Coordinates of C-alpha atoms in Angstrom, one line a residue:
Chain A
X1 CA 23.6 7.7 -17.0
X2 CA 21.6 6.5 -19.8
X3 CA 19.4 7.1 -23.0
X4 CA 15.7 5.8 -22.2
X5 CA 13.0 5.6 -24.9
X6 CA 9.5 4.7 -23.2
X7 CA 6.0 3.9 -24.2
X8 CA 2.8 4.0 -21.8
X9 CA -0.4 3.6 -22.1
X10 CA -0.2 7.5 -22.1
X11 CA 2.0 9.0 -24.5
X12 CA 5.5 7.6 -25.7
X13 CA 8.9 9.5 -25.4
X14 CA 11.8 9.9 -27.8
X15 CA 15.2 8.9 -26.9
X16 CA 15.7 11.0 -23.6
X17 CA 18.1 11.5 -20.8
X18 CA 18.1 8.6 -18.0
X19 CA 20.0 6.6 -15.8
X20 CA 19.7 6.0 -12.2
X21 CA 22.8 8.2 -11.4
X22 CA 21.2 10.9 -13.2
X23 CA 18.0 10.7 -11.6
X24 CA 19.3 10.5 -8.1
X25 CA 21.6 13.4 -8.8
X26 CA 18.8 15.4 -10.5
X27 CA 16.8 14.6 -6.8
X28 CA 19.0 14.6 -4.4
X29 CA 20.9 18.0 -5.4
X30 CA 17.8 19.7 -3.9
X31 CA 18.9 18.6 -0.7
X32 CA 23.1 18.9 -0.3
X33 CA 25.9 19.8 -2.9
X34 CA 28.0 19.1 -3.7
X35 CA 27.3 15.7 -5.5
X36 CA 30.2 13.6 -6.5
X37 CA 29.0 11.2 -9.3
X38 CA 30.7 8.1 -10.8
X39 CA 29.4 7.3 -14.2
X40 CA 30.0 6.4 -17.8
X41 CA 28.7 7.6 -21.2
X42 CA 29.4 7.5 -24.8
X43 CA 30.4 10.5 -26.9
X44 CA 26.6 10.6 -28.1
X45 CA 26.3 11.6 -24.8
X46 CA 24.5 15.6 -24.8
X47 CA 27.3 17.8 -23.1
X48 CA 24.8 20.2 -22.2
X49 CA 23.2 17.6 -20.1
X50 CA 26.6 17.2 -18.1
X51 CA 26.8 21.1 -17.8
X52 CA 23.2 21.5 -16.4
X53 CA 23.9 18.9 -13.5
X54 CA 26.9 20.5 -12.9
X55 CA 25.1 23.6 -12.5
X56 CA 23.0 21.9 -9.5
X57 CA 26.2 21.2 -7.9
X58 CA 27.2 17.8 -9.5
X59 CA 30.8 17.1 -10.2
X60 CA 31.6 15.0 -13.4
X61 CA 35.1 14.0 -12.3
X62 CA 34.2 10.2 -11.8
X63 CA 32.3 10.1 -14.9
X64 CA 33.9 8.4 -18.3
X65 CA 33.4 10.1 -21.5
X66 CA 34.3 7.4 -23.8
X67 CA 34.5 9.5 -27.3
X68 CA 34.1 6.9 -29.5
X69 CA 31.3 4.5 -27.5
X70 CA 27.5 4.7 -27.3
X71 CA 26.4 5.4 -24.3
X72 CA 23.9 2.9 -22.6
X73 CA 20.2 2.6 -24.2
X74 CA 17.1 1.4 -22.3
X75 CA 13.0 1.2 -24.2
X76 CA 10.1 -0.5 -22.2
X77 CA 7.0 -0.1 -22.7
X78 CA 4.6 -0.1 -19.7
X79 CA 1.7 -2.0 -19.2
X80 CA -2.0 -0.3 -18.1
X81 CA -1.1 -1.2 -14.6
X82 CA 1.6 1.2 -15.2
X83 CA 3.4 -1.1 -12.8
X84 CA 4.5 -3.8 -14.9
X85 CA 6.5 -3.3 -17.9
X86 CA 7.7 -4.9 -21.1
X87 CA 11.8 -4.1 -22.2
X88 CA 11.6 -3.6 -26.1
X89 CA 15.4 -3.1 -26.0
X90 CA 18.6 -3.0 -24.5
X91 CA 21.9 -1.7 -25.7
X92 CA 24.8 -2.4 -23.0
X93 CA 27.4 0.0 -25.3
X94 CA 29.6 1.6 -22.5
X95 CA 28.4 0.1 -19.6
X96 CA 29.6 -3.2 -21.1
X97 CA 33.4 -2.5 -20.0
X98 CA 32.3 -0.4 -17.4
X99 CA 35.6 0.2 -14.9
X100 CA 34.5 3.3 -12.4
X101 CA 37.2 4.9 -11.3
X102 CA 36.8 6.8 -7.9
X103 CA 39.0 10.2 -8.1
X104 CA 41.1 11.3 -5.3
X105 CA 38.7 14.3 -4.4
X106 CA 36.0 11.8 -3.8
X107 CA 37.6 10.1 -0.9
X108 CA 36.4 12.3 1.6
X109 CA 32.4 10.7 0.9
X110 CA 30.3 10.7 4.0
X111 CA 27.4 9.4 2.4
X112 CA 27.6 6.3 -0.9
X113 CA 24.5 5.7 -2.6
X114 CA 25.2 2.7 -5.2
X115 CA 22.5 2.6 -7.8
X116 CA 21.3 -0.1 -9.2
X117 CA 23.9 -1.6 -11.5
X118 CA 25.5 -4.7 -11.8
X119 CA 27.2 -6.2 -8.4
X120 CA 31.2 -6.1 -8.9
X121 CA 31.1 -2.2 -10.2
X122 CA 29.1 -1.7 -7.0
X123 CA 31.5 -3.8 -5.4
X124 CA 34.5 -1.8 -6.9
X125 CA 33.4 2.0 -5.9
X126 CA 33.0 0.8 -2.4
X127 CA 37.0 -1.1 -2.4
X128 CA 38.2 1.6 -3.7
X129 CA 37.1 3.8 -1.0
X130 CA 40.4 4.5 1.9
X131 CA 37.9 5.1 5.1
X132 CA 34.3 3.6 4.5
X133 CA 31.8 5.9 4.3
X134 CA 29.6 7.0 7.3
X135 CA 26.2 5.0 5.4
X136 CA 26.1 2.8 2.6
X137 CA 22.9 2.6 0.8
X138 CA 22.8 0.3 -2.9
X139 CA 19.7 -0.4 -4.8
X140 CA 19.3 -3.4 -6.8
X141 CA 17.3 -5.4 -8.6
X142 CA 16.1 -9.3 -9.7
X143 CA 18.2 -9.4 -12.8
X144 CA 21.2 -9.8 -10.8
X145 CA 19.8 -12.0 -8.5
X146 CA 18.9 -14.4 -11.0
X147 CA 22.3 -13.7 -13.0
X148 CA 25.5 -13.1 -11.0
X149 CA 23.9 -13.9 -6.9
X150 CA 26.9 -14.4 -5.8
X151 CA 28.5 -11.4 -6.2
X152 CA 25.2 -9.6 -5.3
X153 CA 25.6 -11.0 -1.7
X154 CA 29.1 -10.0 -1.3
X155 CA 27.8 -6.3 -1.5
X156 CA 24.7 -6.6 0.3
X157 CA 27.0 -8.0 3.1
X158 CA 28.9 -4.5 2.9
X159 CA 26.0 -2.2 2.9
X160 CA 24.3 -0.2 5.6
X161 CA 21.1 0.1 3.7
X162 CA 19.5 -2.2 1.1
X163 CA 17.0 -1.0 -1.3
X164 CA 14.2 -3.5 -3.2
X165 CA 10.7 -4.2 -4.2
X166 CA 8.5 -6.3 -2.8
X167 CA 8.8 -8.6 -5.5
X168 CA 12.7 -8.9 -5.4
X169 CA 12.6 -9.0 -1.7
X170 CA 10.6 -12.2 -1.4
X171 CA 12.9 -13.3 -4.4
X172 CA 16.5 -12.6 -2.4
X173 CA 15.0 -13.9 0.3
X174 CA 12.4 -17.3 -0.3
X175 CA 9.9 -15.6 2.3
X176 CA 6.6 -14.4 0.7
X177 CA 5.5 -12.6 4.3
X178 CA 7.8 -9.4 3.7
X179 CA 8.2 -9.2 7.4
X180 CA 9.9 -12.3 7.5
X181 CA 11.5 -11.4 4.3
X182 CA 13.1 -8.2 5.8
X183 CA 14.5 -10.7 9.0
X184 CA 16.5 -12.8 6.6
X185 CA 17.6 -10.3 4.3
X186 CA 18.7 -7.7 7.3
X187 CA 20.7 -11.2 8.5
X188 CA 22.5 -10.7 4.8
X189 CA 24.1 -7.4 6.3
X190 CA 22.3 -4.6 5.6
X191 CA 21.2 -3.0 9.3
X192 CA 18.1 -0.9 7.5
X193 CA 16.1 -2.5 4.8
X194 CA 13.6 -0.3 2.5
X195 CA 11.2 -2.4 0.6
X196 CA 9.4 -0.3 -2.9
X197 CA 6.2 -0.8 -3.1
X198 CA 5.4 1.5 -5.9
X199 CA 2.2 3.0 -6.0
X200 CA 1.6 1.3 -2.8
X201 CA 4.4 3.3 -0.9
X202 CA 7.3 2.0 0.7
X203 CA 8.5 0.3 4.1
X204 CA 11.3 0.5 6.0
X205 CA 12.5 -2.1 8.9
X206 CA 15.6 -2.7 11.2
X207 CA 15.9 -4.2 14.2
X208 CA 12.1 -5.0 15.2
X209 CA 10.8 -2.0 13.8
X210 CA 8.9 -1.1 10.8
X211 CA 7.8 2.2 9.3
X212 CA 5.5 2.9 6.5
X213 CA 5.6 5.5 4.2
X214 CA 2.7 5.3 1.6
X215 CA 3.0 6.9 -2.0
X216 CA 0.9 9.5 -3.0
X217 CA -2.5 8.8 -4.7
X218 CA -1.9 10.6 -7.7
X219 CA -4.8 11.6 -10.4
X220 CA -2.2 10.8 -13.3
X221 CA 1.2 9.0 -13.7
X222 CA 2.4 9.5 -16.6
X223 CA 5.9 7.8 -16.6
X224 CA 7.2 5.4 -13.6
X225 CA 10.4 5.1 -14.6
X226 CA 13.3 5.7 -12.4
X227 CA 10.6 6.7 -10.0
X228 CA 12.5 4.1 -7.3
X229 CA 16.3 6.0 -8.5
X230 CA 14.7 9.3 -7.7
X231 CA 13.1 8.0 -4.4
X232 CA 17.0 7.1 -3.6
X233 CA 18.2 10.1 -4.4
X234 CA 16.0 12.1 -1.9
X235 CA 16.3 9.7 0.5
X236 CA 20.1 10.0 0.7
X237 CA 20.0 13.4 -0.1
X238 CA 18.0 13.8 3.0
X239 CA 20.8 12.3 5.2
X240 CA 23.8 13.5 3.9
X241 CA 22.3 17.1 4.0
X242 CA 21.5 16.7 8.3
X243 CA 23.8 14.1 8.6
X244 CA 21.8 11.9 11.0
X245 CA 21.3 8.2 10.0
X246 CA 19.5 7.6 12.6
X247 CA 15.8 5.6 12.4
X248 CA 13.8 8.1 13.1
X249 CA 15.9 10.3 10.4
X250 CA 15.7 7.6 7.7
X251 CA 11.6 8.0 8.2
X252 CA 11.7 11.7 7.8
X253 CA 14.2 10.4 4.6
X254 CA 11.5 8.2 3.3
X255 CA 8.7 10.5 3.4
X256 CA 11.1 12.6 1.2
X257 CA 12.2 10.2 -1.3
X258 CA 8.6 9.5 -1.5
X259 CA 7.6 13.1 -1.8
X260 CA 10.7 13.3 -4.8
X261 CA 9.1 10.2 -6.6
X262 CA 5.2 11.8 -6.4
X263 CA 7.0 14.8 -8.8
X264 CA 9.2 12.3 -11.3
X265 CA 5.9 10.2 -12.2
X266 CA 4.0 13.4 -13.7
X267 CA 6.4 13.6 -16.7
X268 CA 8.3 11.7 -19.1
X269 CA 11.9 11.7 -17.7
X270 CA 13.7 14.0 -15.6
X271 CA 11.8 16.9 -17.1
X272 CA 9.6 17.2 -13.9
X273 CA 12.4 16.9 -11.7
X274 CA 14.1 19.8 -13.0
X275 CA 11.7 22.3 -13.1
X276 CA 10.4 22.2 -9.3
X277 CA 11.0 24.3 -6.8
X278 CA 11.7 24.3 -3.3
X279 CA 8.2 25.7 -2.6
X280 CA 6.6 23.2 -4.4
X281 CA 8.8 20.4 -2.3
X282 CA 7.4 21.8 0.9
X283 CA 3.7 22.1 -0.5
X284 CA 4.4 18.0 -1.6
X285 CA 5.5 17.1 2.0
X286 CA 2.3 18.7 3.4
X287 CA 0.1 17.0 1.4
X288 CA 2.2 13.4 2.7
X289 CA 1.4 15.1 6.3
X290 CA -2.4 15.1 5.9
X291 CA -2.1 12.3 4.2
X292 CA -1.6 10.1 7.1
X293 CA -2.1 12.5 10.2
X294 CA -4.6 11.4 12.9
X295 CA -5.1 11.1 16.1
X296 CA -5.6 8.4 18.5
X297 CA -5.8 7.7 22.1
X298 CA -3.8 4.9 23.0
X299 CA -4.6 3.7 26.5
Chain C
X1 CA -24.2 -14.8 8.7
X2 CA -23.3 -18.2 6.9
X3 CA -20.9 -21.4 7.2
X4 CA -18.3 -21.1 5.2
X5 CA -14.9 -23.7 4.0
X6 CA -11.8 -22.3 3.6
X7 CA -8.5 -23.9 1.9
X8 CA -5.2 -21.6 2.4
X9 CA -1.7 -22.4 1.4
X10 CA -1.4 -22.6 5.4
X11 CA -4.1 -25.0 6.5
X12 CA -7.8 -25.9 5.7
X13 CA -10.7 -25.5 7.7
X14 CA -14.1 -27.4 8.4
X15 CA -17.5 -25.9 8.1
X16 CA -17.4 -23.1 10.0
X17 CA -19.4 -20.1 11.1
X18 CA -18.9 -17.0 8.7
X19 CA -20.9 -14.0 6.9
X20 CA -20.5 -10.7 6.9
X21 CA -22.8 -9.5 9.4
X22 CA -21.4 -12.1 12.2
X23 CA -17.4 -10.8 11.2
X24 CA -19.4 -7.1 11.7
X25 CA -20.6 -8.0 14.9
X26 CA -17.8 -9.4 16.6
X27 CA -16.0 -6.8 15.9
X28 CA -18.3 -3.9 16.7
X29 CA -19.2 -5.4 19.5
X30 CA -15.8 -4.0 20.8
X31 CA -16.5 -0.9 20.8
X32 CA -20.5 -0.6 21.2
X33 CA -23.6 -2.1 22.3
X34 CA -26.2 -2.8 22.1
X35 CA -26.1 -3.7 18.1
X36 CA -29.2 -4.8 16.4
X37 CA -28.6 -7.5 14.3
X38 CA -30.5 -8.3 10.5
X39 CA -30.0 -11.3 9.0
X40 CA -31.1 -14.9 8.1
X41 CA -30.4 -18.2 9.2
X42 CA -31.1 -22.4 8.3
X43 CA -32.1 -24.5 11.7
X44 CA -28.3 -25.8 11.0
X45 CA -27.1 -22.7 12.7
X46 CA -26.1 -23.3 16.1
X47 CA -27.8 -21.8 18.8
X48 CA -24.5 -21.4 20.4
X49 CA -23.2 -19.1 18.1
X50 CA -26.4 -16.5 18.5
X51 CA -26.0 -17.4 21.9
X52 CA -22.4 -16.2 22.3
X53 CA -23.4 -13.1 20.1
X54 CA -25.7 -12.1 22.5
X55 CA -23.8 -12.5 25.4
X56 CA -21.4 -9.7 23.7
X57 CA -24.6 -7.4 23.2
X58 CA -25.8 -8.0 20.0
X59 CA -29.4 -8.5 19.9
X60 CA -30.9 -11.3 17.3
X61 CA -34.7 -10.2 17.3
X62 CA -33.9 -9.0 13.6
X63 CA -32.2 -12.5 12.6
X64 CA -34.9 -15.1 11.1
X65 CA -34.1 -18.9 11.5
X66 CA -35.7 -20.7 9.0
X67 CA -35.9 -24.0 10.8
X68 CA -36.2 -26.1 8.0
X69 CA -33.7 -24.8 5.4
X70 CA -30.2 -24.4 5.7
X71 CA -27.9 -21.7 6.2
X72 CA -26.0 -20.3 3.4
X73 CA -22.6 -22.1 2.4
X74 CA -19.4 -20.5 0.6
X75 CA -16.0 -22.8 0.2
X76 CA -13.4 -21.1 -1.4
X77 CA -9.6 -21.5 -1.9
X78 CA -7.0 -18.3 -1.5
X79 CA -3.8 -18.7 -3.6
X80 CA -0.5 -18.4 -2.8
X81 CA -0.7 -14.7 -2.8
X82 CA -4.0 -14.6 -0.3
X83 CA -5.2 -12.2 -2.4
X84 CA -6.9 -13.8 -4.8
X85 CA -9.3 -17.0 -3.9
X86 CA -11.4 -19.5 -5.9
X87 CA -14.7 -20.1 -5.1
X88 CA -14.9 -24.1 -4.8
X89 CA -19.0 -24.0 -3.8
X90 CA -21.7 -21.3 -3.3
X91 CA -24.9 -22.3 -1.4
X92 CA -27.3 -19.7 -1.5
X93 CA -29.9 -21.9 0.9
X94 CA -32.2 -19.5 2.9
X95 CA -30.6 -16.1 1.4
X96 CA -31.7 -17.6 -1.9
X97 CA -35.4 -15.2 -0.6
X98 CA -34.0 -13.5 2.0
X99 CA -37.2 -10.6 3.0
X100 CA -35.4 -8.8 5.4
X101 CA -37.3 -7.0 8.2
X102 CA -36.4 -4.3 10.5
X103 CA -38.3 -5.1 14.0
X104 CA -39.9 -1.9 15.9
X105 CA -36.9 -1.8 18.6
X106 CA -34.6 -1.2 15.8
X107 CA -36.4 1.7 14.5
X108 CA -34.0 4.2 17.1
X109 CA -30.9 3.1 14.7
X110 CA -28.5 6.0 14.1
X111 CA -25.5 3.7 13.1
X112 CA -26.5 1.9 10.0
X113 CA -24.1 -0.8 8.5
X114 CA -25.2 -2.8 5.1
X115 CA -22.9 -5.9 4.9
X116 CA -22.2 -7.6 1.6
X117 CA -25.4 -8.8 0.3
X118 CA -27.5 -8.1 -3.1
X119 CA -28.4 -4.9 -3.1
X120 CA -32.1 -5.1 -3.5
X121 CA -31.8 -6.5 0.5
X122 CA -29.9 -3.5 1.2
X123 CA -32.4 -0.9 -0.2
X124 CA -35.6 -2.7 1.8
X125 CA -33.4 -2.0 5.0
X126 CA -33.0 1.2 4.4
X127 CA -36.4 1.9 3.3
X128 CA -38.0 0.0 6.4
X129 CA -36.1 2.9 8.5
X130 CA -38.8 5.9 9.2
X131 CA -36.2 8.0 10.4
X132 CA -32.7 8.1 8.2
X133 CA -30.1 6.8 10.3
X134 CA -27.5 9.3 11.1
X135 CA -25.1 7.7 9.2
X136 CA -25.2 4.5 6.6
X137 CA -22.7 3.2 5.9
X138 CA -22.4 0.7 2.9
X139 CA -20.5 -2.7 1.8
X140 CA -20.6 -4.4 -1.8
X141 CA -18.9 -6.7 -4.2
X142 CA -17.9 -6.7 -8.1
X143 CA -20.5 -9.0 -8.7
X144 CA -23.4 -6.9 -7.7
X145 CA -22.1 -4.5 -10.3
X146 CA -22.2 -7.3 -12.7
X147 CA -25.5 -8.5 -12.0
X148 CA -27.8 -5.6 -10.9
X149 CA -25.9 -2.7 -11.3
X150 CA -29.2 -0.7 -11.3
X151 CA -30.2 -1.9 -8.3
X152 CA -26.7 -1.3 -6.7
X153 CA -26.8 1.7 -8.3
X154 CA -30.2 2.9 -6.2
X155 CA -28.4 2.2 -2.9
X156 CA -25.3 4.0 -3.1
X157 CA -27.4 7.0 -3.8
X158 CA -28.8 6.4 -0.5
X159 CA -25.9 5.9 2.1
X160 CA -22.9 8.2 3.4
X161 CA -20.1 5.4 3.0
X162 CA -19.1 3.3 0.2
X163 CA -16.1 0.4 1.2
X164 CA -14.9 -1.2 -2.2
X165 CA -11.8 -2.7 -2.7
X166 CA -9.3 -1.1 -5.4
X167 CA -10.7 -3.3 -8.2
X168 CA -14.1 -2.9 -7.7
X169 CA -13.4 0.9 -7.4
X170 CA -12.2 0.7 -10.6
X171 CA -14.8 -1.2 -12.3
X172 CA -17.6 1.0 -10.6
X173 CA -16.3 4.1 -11.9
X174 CA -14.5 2.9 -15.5
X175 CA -11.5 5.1 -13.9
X176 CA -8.3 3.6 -13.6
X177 CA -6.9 6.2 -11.3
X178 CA -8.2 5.8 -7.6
X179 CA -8.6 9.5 -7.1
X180 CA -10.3 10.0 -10.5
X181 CA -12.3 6.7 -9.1
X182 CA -13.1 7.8 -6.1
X183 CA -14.3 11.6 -7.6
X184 CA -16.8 9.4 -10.3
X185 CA -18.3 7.2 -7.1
X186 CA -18.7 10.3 -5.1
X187 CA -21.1 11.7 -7.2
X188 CA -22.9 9.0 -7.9
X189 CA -23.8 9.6 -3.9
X190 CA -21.4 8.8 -1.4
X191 CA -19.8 12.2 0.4
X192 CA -17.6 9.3 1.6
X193 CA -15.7 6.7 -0.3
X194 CA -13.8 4.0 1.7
X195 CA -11.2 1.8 -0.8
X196 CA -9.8 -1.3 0.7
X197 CA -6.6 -2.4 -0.7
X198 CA -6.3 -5.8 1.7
X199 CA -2.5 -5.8 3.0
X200 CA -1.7 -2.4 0.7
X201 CA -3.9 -0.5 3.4
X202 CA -6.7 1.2 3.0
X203 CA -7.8 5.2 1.3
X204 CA -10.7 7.6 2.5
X205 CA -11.9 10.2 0.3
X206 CA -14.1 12.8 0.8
X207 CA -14.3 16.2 -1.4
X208 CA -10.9 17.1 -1.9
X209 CA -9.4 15.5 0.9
X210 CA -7.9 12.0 1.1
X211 CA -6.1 9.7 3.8
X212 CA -4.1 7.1 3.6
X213 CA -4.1 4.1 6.4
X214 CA -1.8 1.3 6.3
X215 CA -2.0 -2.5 6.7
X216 CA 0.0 -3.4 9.8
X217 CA 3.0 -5.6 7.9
X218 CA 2.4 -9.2 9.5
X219 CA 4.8 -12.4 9.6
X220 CA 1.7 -14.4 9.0
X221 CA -1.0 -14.0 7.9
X222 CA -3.5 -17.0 8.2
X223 CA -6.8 -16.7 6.7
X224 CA -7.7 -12.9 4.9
X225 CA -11.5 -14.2 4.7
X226 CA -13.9 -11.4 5.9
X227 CA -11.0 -8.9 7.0
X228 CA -12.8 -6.1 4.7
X229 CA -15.9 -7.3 6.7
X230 CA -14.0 -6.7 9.8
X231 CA -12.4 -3.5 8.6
X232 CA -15.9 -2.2 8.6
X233 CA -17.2 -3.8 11.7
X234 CA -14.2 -1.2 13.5
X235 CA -15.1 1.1 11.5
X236 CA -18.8 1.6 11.9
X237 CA -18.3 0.1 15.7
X238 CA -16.3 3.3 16.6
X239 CA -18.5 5.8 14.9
X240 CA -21.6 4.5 17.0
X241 CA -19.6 4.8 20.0
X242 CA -18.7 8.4 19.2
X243 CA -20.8 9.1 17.8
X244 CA -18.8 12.1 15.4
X245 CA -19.0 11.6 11.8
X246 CA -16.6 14.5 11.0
X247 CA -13.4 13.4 8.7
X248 CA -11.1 13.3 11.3
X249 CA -13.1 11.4 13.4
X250 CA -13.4 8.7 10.2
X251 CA -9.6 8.7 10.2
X252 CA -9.5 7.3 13.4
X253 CA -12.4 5.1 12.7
X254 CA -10.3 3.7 9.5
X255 CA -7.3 3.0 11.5
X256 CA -9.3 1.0 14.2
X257 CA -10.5 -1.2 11.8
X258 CA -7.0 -1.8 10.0
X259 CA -6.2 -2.6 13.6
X260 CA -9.2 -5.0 14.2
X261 CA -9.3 -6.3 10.8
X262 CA -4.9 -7.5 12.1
X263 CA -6.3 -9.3 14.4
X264 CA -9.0 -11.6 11.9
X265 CA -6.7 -12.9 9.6
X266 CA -4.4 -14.4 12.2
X267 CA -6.5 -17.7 12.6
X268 CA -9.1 -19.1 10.9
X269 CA -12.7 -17.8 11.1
X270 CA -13.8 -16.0 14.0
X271 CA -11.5 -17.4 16.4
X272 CA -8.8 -14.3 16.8
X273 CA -12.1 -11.8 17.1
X274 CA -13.7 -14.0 20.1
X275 CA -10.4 -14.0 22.1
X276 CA -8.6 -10.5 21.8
X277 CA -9.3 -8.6 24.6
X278 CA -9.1 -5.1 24.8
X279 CA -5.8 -4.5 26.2
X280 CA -4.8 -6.4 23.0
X281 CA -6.8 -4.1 20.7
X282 CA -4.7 -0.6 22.2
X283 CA -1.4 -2.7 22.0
X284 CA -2.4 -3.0 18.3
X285 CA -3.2 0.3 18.1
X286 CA 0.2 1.5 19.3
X287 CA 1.8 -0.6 16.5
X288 CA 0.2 1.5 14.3
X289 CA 0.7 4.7 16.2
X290 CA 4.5 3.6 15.2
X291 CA 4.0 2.0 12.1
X292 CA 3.3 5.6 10.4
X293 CA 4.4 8.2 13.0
X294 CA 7.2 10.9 11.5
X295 CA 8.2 13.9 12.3
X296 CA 9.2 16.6 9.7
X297 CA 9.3 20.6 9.1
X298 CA 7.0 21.7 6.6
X299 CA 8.6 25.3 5.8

């Protein structure tokens, strides 16, 4: 749970709300409460913003106040593309200590979704845990494959589900084909891998199979970021809500995420996320139907 | 139909045979015959390889071999990514005054597909037709629009399908946004706008409507030269065997040409396209039956 400030080509925010954990919680509370999050933030921190995820069902007892820290702060500014980015500035504050504790009332988690952080925290939530959970998922991403690897493979050994992008996964893995990429990284641990492709959608392997979920061509994006945390959080909001982790659930979990991550782009911050309704989630997931519906004969 | 030279970070190959309209034929040739071939040859060009095109059904009285000139040459180098190429040598040779002209047993055309080629060529096709074909469908390249944009201009007035790839979408219409893109093209003609984004897939538009077809994920992928030009060699070659031009009907068109177009970039040249047979082409089909086939409830 962090402060963002981001420029794009389009507009430029002031110092808002962000934070993977706070993007997937925003997300994935549309699908199953409650949500048990594990967090840290300064006493700048808005308590009002606590309050309104508690409101959707999010408890705060795994997340550090720290009264007399700053919480962590993130600006970028995005590039045309709107795919690649410059970071203008990065303030570690409380996340530079950062110790999650895992309460007692949070043992009983079916369903762990690590966002993307650095490796040993990860690492931490999931040893702290008495029985592992039913499905693992972390997100990552290249900055701790170039900075602490080592512990970066000692959790992607323990998780179920790996998310990347394309880029990091031909990075974690030395394959540029991302087929081949997914074979060596899935030999890492992880059973399912999801590779981000951004405005290019998203694949999903394990075993020998593959599934492809594409993004939505959108007439504006306005702000990517945290796009990929809110795709996580519908994804695993998804499966914990039926409880079925199996391959053909994780697709409908995909198209989902993906349908989540169409809604985050169109505003700065969470500020879309909050204001849609179920309607307009089941109106999204038609439009990902026709999207790719046809029909074939396959003789 | 041409020679071309082509360096990857996989292998290099001699002179061989290329062009657009002989990767079109090929592959169409799959799906319908007879097809009625327009193009322009040196007295280089083996007889072989008209030979073995007509064995498939594709009749050559519309090719001219210019007996003592030579065929037209392209080398080129792909990098790393195989999505971006250097041209090393360009060879215009006979289609340096190409006068193309539609014989008298073409004039029953209903299925009309303008490869790759300056635009002013494709316009004297079209106006050689007395009857409008039922359907034209149209090919082109970024640096038609930076050459003779008027020109190019003039023929996609005329015809029902544009293919571009995402750039040149992009630089056609000023828009970076492919819908907004693909809403500027359409008026300037098309009801139908094709946009090839090589292994990212591949997006139809049409009014309001859009659909989305993937690239099939491959381990390898050899040689990407002329995979658009097969792409659209599926795509007309299953409209002329339908002959239904409705949107649904393109869908499926679109995915047999991802499908044949998987096939072409796993060796060099033509080679893949000569040998598949077509119990190969519905296992390939399948694949992508699989590669994009969910199931959710839409409340």
């Amino acid at each position: 749970m962090a402060f963002d400030a981001i420029e794009t080509p389009f507009g430029k925010s002031d110092k808002i709300i962000g934070g993977a954990a706070t993007y997937i919680a925003w997300c994935a509370s549309n699908f199953t409460q409650p949500i048990k999050q594990i967090s840290v933030v300064g006493g700048d921190f808005p308590q009002e913003e606590l309050d309104a995820l508690t409101a959707r069902g999010v408890q705060m007892e795994g997340v550090q106040i720290k009264k007399d820290e700053k919480t962590f702060f993130w600006a970028g500014r995005y590039h045309m593309d709107m795919n690649t980015r410059d970071t203008l500035d990065t303030q570690l504050n409380v996340l530079g200590n950062f110790e999650p504790v895992v309460p007692d009332s949070y043992q009983d988690c079916e369903f762990l979704m690590l966002g993307n952080l650095v490796p040993a925290v990860q690492l931490s939530v999931i040893n702290q845990l008495k029985n592992r959970p039913k499905l693992i998922v972390m997100d990552t991403m290249n900055f701790w494959m170039e900075t602490c690897m080592e512990d970066l493979e000692k959790v992607i050994a323990k998780v179920d589900v790996l998310l990347v992008n394309d880029s990091e996964a031909r990075q974690l893995s030395g394959q540029f084909s991302l087929v081949k990429a997914a074979q060596t990284i899935m030999e890492m641990g992880p059973k399912y891998l999801i590779i981000k492709k951004g405005e290019h959608g998203a694949l999903l392997f394990h075993d020998n199979q593959v599934f492809f979920a594409p993004a939505l061509p959108l007439e504006e994006v306005f702000d990517p970021t945290d796009a990929g945390d809110t795709f996580a959080g519908g994804f695993i909001g998804h499966l914990a809500k039926t409880k079925d982790i199996s391959f053909e659930n994780m697709k409908t979990a995909i198209i989902k995420g993906s349908a989540m991550a169409s809604f985050c782009v169109e505003k700065f911050g969470t500020q879309r996320l909050r204001e849609i309704t179920n309607e307009d989630i089941q109106k999204r997931l038609n439009d990902f139907v026709q999207l790719v519906n046809f029909d074939i004969e396959v003789g």
